N, CA and C of each residue as an Amber inpcrd file, in Angstrom:
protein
   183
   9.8830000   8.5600000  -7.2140000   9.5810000   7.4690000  -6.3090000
  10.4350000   6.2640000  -6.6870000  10.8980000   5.8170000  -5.7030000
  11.7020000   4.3660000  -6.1510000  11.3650000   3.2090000  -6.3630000
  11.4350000   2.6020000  -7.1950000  10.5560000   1.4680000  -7.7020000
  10.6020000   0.2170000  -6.6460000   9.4430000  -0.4490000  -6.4210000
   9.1520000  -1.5930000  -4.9610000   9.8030000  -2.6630000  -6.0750000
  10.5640000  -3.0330000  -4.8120000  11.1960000  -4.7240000  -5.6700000
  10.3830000  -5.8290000  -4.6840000  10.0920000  -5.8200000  -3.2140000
   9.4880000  -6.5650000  -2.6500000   8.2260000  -6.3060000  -2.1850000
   7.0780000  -7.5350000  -2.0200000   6.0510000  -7.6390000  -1.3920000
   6.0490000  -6.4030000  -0.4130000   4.5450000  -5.4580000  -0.5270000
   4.5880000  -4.3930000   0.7450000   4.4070000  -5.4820000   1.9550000
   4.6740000  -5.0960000   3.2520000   4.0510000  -5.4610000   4.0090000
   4.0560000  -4.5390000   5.1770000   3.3220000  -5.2120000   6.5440000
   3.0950000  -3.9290000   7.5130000   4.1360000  -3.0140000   8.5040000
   4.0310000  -2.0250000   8.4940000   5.1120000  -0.9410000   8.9140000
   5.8020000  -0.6840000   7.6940000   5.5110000  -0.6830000   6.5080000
   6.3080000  -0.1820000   5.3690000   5.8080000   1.0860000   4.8960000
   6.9840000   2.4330000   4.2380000   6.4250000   3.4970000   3.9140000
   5.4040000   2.7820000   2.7470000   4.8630000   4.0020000   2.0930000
   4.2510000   4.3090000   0.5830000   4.4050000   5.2580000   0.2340000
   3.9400000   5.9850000  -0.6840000   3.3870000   7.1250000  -1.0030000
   2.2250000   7.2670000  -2.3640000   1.4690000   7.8180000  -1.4890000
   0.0810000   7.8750000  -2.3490000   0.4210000   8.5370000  -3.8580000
  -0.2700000   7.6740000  -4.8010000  -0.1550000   7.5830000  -6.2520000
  -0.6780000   8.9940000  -6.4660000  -1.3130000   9.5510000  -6.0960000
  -2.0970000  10.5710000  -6.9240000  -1.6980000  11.9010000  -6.1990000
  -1.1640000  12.2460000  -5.0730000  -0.8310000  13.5630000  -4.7810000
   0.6540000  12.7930000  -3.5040000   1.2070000  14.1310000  -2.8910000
   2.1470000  14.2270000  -2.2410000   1.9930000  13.8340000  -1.2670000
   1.6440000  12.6510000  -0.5570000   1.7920000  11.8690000   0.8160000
   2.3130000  11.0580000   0.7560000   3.2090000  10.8660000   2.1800000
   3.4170000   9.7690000   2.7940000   2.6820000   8.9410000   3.3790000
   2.7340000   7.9090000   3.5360000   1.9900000   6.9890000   4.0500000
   2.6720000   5.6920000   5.0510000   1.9990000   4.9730000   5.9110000
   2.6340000   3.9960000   6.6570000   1.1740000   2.5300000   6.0860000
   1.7950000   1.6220000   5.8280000   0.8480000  -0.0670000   5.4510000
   0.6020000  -0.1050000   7.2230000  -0.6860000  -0.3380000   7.5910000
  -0.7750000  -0.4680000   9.0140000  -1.5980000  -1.8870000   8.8020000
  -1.8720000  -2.6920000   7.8500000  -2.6220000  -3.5260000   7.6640000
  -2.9590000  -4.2970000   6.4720000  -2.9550000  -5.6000000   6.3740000
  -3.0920000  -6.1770000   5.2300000  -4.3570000  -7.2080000   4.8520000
  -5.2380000  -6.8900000   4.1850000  -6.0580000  -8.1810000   3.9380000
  -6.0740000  -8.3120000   2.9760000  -6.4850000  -9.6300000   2.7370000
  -6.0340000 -10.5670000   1.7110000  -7.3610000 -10.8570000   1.2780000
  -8.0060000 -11.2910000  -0.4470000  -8.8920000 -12.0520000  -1.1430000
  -8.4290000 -13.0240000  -1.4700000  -8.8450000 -14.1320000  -0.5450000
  -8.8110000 -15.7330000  -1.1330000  -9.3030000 -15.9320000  -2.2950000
 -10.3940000 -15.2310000  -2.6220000 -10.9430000 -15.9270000  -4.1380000
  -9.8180000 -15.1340000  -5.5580000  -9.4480000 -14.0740000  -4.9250000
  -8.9530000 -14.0420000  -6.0560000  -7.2110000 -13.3060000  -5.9530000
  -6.7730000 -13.5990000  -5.0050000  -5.2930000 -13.5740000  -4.2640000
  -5.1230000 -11.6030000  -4.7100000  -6.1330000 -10.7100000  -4.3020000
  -5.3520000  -9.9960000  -4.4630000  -5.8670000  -9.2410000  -3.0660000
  -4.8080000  -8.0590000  -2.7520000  -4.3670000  -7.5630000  -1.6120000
  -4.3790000  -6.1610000  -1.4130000  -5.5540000  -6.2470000   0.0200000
  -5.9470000  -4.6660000   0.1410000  -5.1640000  -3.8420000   1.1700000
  -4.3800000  -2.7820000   1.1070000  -3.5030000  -2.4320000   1.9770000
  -4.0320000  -1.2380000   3.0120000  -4.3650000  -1.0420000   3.7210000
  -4.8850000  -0.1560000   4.8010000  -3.7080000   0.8240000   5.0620000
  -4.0820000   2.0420000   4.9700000  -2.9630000   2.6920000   5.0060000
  -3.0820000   3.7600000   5.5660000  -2.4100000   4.4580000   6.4610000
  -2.2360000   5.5420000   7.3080000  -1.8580000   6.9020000   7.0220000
  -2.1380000   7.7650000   6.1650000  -1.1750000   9.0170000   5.8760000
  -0.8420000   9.8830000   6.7640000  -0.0260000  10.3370000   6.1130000
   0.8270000  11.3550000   7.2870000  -0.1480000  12.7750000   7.4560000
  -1.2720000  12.8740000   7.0010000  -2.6730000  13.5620000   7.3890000
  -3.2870000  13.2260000   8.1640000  -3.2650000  11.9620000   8.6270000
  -4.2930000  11.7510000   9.2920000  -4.9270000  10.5440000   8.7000000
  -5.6260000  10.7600000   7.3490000  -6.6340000  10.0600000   7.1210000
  -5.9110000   8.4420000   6.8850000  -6.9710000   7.2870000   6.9430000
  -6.4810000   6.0430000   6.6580000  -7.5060000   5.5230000   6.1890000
  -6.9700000   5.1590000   5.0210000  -7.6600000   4.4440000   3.6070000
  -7.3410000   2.8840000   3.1980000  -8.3010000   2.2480000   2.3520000
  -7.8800000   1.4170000   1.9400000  -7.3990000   1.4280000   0.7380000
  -6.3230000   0.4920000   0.1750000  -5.7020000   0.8520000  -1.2280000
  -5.5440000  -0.8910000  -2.1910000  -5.5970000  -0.7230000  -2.8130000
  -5.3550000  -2.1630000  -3.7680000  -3.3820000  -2.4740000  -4.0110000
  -3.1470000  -3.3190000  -3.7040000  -1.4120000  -3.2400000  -3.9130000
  -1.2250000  -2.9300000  -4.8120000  -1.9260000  -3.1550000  -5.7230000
  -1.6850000  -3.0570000  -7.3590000  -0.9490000  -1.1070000  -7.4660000
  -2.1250000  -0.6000000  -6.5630000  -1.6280000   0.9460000  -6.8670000
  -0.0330000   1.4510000  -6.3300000   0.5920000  -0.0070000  -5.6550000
   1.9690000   0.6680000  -5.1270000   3.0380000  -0.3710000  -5.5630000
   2.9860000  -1.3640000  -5.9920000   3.3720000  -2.1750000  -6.4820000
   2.9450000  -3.6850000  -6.6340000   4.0610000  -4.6390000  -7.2970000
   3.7860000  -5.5100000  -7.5940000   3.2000000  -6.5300000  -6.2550000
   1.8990000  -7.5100000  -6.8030000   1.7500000  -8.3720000  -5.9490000
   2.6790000  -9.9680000  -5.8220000   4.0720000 -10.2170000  -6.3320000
   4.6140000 -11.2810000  -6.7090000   5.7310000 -10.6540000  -5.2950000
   6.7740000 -11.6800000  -5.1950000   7.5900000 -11.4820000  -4.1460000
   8.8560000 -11.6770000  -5.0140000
């Protein structure tokens, strides 16, 4: 996997940390209290999950 140099944001691939999917960011919300960022995500299965950025990269830009 190639390492994220920038902020995800929406319409960007992924790929899920723990097994072989692709994925599309279809959505972003944000925690004001504590600036971190939940990414809604689409796999190429079907299913769409929520994910913490942390699991795909950095939250800094």
């Amino acid at each position: 996997m190639e390492e994220i140099t920038m902020r995800l944001k929406p319409g960007d691939r992924v790929r899920h940390p723990d097994c072989n999917l692709d994925g599309k960011v279809i959505d972003i919300q944000s925690n004001p209290a504590c600036l971190l960022r939940t990414l809604v995500v689409t796999w190429e299965n079907g299913e769409t999950e929520e994910w913490s950025e942390l699991e795909f990269g950095p939250i800094e830009d």
